[in-house]
Amino acid sequence: MTRLAAFQRVVRQYADIADFLVVYIEEAHPSDGWVSSDAPYQIPKHRCLEDRLRAAQLMFTEVPESNVVVDNMDNSSNAAYGAYFERLYIVMDERVVYQGGRGPEGYRISELKNWLEQYRKEVMEPQKEVLIQVTLSQS
């Protein structure tokens, strides 16, 4: 949750070239488990999907300009993407083109920004015109 302000700035800065999706996974520091002293919210371990949906509502209030979805109780998205605790991905044309490190240590919003900035340059670069000349003779 502490990194969401920086993520929200990225969402605003690159909304013209990217759609953003937050997948809320199992709680990393549940209030009835491994408690974090600096957690802004006290969220108990999710015992059912409704618990997870309620907790995700808090996430949505933190990143209102992003779509927020919830992993299922089997944590299949978390397992498929190795997201625990947090991780940044860029998916383009159904292919992962950027995979950030695992958080919290490997979570680098600056890497995400660099990738998006490079992509913006490529997309916004004026198309180079190509002149093709064909000479035909009527013999």
XYZ file of C-alpha atoms in Angstrom:
139
model
C 0.000 0.000 0.000
C 2.873 2.356 0.710
C 3.994 2.279 -2.933
C 0.597 3.025 -4.395
C 1.123 6.798 -4.480
C 4.107 6.364 -6.818
C 2.189 3.828 -8.892
C -0.755 6.225 -9.143
C 1.577 8.927 -10.498
C 2.754 6.500 -13.188
C -0.857 5.678 -14.051
C -1.614 9.365 -14.575
C 1.597 10.027 -16.503
C 1.196 7.147 -18.965
C -2.577 6.796 -19.259
C -2.326 7.918 -22.892
C -0.312 4.828 -23.894
C -1.235 2.124 -21.374
C -4.135 0.606 -19.487
C -3.355 -0.265 -15.888
C -4.673 -3.180 -13.885
C -4.091 -3.953 -10.221
C -4.566 -7.575 -9.212
C -5.219 -7.763 -5.489
C -3.721 -10.987 -4.159
C -3.622 -12.542 -0.703
C -2.757 -10.090 2.063
C 1.000 -10.001 2.706
C 0.696 -8.762 6.297
C -2.708 -9.744 7.682
C -3.630 -8.243 11.030
C -4.128 -11.767 12.397
C -0.821 -13.067 11.015
C 2.557 -11.558 10.149
C 1.696 -7.976 11.098
C 3.573 -5.039 9.619
C 4.076 -2.136 12.013
C 3.694 0.452 9.244
C 0.580 -1.007 7.593
C -1.949 1.768 6.972
C -4.873 -0.680 7.259
C -5.598 -3.612 9.537
C -6.775 -6.356 7.171
C -7.235 -9.886 8.508
C -6.367 -12.972 6.487
C -8.956 -13.534 3.760
C -11.076 -16.523 4.678
C -13.404 -16.232 1.676
C -13.712 -14.299 -1.568
C -16.014 -11.738 0.071
C -13.215 -10.890 2.552
C -10.818 -10.364 -0.323
C -13.331 -8.232 -2.222
C -13.860 -6.006 0.832
C -10.113 -5.552 1.224
C -9.765 -4.774 -2.491
C -12.186 -1.884 -2.071
C -9.485 -0.175 -0.002
C -7.050 -0.732 -2.853
C -9.496 0.844 -5.290
C -9.746 3.972 -3.143
C -5.940 4.265 -3.312
C -5.705 3.850 -7.105
C -9.035 5.130 -8.456
C -7.674 5.619 -11.976
C -6.769 1.926 -12.306
C -8.894 -1.134 -12.749
C -8.704 -3.367 -9.690
C -9.449 -7.083 -9.877
C -9.151 -9.775 -7.233
C -7.246 -13.049 -7.390
C -9.316 -16.127 -6.581
C -8.971 -17.919 -3.263
C -6.691 -20.515 -4.880
C -4.320 -17.603 -5.621
C -3.860 -18.756 -9.210
C -2.802 -15.336 -10.549
C -0.321 -14.964 -7.742
C 1.106 -18.413 -8.503
C 1.151 -17.923 -12.282
C 2.946 -14.571 -12.101
C 5.029 -15.123 -8.964
C 3.636 -11.885 -7.619
C 3.880 -12.412 -3.870
C 4.190 -9.749 -2.268
C 4.087 -7.323 -5.153
C 5.360 -7.290 -8.698
C 5.105 -5.136 -11.803
C 4.380 -6.573 -15.235
C 3.751 -5.202 -18.693
C 1.696 -7.439 -20.941
C 1.420 -6.573 -24.617
C -0.395 -8.630 -27.220
C -0.932 -11.401 -24.643
C 2.815 -11.627 -23.993
C 4.824 -10.509 -20.950
C 7.290 -7.903 -22.217
C 8.436 -6.620 -18.832
C 8.686 -8.514 -15.550
C 9.857 -6.580 -12.542
C 11.563 -8.103 -9.555
C 9.668 -9.513 -6.600
C 8.762 -6.988 -3.978
C 9.435 -5.475 -1.760
C 13.162 -5.501 -2.573
C 12.814 -6.006 -6.339
C 9.868 -3.660 -6.851
C 11.269 -0.823 -8.950
C 8.722 1.678 -10.194
C 11.616 3.493 -11.942
C 12.174 0.464 -14.217
C 8.502 0.490 -15.148
C 8.671 4.212 -15.923
C 11.801 3.734 -18.048
C 10.120 0.978 -20.077
C 6.982 3.059 -20.589
C 9.016 6.130 -21.552
C 10.942 4.145 -24.167
C 7.702 2.725 -25.505
C 6.175 6.205 -25.680
C 9.138 7.421 -27.731
C 8.741 4.514 -30.151
C 4.989 4.983 -30.484
C 5.077 8.756 -30.756
C 8.059 8.885 -33.104
C 6.922 10.251 -36.458
C 6.606 7.521 -38.997
C 9.403 7.616 -41.507
C 8.091 7.922 -44.999
C 9.392 5.563 -47.574
C 9.380 6.540 -51.217
C 9.180 3.683 -53.655
C 9.719 4.518 -57.252
C 8.611 2.130 -59.935
C 9.542 2.705 -63.555
C 7.569 0.864 -66.160
C 8.179 0.834 -69.836
C 5.741 -0.106 -72.531
C 7.779 -2.128 -74.915
